[in-house]
PDB file of C-alpha atoms and ligand atoms in Angstrom:
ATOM      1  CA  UNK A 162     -14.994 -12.036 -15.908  1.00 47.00           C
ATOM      2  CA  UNK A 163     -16.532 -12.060 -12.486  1.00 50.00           C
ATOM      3  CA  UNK A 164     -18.423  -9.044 -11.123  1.00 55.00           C
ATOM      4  CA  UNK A 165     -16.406  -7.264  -9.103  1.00 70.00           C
ATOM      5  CA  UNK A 166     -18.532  -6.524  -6.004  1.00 82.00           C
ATOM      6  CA  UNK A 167     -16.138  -6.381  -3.171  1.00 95.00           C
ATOM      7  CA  UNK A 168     -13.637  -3.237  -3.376  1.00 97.00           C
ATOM      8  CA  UNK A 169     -10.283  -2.684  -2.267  1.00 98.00           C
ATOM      9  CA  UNK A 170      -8.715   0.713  -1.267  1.00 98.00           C
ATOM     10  CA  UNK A 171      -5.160   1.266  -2.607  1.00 98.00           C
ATOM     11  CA  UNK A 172      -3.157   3.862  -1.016  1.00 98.00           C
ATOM     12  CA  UNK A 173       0.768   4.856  -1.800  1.00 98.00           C
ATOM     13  CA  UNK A 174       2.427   7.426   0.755  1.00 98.00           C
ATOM     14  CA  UNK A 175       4.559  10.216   0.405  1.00 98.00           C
ATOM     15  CA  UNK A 176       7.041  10.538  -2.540  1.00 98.00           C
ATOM     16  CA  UNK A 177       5.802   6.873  -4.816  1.00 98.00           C
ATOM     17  CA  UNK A 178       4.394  10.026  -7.499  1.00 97.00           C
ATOM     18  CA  UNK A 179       8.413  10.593  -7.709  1.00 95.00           C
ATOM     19  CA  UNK A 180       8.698   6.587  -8.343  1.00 96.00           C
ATOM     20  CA  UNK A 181      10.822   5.768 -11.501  1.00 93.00           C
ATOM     21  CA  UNK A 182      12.943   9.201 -11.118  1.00 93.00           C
ATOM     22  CA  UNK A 183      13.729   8.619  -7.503  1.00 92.00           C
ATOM     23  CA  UNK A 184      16.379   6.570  -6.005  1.00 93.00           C
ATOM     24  CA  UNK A 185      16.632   4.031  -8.805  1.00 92.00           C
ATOM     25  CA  UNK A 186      19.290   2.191  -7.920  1.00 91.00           C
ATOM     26  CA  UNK A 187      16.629   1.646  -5.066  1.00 92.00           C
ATOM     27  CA  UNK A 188      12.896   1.279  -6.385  1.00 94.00           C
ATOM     28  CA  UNK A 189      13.974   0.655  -9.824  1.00 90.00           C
ATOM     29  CA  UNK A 190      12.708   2.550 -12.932  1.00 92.00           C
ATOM     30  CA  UNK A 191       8.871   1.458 -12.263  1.00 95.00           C
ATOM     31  CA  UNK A 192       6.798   4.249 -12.189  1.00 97.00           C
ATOM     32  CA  UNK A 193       3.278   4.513 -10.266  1.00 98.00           C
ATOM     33  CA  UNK A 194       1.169   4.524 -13.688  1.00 97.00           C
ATOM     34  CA  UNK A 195       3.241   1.080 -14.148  1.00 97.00           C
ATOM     35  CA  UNK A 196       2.320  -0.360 -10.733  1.00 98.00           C
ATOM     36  CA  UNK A 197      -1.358   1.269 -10.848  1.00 98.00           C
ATOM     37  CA  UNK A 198      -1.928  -0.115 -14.187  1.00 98.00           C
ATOM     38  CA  UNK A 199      -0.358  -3.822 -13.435  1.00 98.00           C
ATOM     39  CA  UNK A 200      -2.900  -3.482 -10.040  1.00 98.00           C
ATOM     40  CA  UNK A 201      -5.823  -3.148 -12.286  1.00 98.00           C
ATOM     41  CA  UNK A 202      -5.149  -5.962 -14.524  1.00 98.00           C
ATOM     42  CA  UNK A 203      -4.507  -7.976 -11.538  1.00 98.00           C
ATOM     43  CA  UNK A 204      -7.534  -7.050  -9.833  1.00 98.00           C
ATOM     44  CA  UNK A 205      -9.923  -7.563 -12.653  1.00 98.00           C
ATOM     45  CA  UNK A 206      -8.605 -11.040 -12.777  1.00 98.00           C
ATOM     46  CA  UNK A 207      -9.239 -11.788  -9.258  1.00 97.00           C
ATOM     47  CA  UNK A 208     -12.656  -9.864 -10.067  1.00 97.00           C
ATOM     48  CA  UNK A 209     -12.066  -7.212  -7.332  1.00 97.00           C
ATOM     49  CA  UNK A 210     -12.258  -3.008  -7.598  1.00 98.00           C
ATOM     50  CA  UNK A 211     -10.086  -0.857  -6.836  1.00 98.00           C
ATOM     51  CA  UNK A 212      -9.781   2.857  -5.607  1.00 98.00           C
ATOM     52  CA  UNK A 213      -6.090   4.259  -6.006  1.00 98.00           C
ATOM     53  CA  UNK A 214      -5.190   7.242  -3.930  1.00 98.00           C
ATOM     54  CA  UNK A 215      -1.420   8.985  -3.652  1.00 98.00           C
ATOM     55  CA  UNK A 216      -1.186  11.351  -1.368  1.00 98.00           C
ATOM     56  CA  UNK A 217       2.430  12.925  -0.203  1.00 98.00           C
ATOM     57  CA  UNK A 218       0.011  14.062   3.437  1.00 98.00           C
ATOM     58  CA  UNK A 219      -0.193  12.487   6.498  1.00 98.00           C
ATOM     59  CA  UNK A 220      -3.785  13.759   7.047  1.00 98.00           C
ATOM     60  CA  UNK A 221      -4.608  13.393   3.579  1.00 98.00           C
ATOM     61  CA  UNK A 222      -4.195   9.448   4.527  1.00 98.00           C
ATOM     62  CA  UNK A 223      -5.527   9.214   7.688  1.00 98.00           C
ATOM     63  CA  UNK A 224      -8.529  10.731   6.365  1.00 98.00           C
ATOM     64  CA  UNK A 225      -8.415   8.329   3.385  1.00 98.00           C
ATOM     65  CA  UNK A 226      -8.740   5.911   5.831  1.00 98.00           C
ATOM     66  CA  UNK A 227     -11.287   7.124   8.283  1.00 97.00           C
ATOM     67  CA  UNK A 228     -13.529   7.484   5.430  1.00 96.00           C
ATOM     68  CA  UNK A 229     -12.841   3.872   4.450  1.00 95.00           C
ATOM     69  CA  UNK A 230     -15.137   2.333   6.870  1.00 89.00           C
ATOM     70  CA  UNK A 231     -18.015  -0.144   5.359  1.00 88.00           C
ATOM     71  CA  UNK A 232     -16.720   1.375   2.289  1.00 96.00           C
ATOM     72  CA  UNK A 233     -13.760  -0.810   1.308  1.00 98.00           C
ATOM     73  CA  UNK A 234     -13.149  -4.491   1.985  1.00 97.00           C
ATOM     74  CA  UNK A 235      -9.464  -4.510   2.423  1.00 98.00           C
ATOM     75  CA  UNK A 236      -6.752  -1.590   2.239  1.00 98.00           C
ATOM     76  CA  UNK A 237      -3.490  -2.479   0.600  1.00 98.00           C
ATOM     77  CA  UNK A 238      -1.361   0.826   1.539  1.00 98.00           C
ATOM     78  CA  UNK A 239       2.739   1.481   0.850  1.00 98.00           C
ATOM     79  CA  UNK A 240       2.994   4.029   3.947  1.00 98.00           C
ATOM     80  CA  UNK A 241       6.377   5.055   2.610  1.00 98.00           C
ATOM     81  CA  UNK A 242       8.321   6.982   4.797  1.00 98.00           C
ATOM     82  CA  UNK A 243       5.447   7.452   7.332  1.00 98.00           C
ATOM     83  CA  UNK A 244       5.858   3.852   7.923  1.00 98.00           C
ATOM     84  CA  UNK A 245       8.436   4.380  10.630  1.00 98.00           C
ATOM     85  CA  UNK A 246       6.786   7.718  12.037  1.00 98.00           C
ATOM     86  CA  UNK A 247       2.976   7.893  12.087  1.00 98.00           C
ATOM     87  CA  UNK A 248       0.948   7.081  15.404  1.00 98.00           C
ATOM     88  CA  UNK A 249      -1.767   8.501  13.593  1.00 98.00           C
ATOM     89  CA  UNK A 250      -1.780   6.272  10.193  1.00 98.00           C
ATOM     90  CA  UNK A 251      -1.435   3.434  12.881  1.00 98.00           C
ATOM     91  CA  UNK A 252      -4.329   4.501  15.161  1.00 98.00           C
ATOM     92  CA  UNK A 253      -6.458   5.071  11.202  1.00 98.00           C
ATOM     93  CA  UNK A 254      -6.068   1.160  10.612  1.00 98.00           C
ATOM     94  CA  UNK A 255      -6.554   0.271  13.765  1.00 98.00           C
ATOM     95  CA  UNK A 256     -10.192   2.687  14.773  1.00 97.00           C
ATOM     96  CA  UNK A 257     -11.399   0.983  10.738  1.00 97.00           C
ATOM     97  CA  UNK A 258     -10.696  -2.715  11.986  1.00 89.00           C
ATOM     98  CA  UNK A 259     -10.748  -3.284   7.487  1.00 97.00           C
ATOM     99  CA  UNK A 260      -8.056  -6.406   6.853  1.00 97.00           C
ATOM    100  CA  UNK A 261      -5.151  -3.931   5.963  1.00 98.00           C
ATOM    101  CA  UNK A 262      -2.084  -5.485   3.612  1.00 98.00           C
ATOM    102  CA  UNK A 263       1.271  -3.066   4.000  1.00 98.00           C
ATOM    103  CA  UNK A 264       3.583  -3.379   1.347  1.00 98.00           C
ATOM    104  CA  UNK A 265       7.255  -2.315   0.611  1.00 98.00           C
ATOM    105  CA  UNK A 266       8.688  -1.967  -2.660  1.00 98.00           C
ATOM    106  CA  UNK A 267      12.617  -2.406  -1.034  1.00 97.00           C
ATOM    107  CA  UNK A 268      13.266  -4.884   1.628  1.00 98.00           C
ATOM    108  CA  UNK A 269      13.243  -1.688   4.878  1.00 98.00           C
ATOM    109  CA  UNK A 270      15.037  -4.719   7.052  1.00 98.00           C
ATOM    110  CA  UNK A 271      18.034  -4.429   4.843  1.00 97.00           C
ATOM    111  CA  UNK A 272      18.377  -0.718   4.560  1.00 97.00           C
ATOM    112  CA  UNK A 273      19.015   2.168   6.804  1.00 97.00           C
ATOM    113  CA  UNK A 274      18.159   0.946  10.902  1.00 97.00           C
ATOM    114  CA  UNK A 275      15.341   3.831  11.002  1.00 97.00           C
ATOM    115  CA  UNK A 276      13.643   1.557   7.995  1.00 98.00           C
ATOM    116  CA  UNK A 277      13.711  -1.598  10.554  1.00 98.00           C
ATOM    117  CA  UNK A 278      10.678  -0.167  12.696  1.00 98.00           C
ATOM    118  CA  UNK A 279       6.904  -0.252  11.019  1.00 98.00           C
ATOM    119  CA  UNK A 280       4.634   1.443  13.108  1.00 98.00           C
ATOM    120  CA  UNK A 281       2.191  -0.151  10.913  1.00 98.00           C
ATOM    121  CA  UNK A 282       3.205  -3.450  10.645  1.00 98.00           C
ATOM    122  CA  UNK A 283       1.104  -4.644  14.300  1.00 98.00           C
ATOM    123  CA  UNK A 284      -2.332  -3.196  13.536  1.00 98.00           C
ATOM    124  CA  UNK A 285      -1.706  -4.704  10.031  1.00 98.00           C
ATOM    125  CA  UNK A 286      -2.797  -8.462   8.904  1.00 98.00           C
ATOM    126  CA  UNK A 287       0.415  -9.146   7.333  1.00 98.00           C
ATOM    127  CA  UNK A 288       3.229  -7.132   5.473  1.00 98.00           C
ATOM    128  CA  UNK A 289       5.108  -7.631   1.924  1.00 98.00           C
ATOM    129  CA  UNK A 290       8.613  -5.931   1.568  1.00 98.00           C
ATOM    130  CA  UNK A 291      11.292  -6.127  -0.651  1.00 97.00           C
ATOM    131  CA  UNK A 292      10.248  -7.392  -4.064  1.00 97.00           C
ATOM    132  CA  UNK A 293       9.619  -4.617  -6.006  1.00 96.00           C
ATOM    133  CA  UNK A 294       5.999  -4.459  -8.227  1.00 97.00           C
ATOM    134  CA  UNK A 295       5.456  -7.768  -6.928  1.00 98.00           C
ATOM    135  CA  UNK A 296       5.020  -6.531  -3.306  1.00 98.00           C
ATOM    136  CA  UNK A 297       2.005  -5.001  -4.090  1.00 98.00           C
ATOM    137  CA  UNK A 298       0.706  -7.785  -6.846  1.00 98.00           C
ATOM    138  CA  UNK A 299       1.641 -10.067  -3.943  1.00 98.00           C
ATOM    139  CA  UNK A 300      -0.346  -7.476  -1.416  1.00 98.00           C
ATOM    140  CA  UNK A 301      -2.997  -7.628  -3.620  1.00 98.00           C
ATOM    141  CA  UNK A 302      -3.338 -11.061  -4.002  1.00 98.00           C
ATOM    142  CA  UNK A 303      -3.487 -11.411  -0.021  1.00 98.00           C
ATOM    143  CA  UNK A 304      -5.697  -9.332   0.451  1.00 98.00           C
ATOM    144  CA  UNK A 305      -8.268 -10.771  -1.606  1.00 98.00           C
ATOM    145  CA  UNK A 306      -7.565 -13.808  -0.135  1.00 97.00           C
ATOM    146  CA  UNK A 307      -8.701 -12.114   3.438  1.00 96.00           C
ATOM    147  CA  UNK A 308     -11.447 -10.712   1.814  1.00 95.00           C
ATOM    148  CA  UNK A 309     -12.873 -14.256   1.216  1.00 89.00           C
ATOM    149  CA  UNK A 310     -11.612 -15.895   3.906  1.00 82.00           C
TER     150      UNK A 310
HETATM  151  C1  LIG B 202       9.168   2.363   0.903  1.00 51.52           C
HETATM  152  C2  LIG B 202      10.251   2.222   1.989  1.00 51.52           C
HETATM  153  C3  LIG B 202      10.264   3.435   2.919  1.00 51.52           C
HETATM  154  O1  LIG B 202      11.285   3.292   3.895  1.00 51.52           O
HETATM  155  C4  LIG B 202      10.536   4.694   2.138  1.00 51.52           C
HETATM  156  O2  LIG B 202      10.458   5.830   2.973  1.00 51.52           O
HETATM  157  C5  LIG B 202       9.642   4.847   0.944  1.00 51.52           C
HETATM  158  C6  LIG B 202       9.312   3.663   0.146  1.00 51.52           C
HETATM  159  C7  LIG B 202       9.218   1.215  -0.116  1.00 51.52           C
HETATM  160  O3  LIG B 202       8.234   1.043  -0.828  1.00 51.52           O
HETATM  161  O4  LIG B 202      10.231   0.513  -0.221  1.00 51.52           O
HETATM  162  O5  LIG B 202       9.285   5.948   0.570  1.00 51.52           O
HETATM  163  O6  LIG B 202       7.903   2.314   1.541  1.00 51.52           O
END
């Protein structure tokens, strides 16, 4: 297995702890341990690290961020519901300049209109939505490949 020199900063927003009791008809019975642990074997095959952070506060993440600078190579982040509300989670991506993958669990262009708008989406390189655990394998597959483009 290849060294894994280059690290990648995993963040999940507000409410994913709740994930596999909450809405299930929506995000399905996948817990975070689930996703976390499916991460990790995923990025030890594409011989990356990660660092996993939940945090359920906007500063919380913002400062997650901030700190991320020449730290991190890439940022894979579910915003969750700050998604369609935070300038300043925006503005953190943005002031870093680190390749930044947002993913989505659900599909937000097929739900509720206030889902439709990611305040994240233009200060990110690219955005996954709508297939479950396989947004973020998905996520975290692109942003290795950014990471060595
Ligand atoms: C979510 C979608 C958001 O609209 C919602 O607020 C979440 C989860 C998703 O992964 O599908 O908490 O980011």
């Amino acid at each position: 297995m290849p060294k894994a020199n280059k690290k990648i900063l995993v963040i999940h927003g507000p409410n994913l702890n709740l994930l596999g009791r909450r809405e299930v008809s929506v995000y399905g019975k996948v817990n975070l341990e689930a996703i976390n642990k499916q991460l990790k074997k995923l990025a030890a095959e594409l011989g990356v690290a990660l660092e996993i952070r939940q945090s359920n506060h906007e500063g919380q993440i913002v400062d997650l961020i901030g700190a991320s600078f020449k730290k991190y190579s890439a940022i894979l982040i579910n915003p969750a519901a700050y998604t369609h509300t935070s300038v300043a989670i925006r503005d953190a991506v943005a002031a870093v300049s680190i390749p930044t993958v947002e993913v989505h669990l659900s599909n937000i262009y097929s739900r509720e209109e206030f889902r439709h708008t990611s305040l994240i989406s233009g200060v990110a390189r690219g955005q996954i939505c709508g297939f479950g655990i396989e947004s973020y394998l998905l996520g975290l597959r692109a942003a290795v490949a950014l990471i060595k483009q």
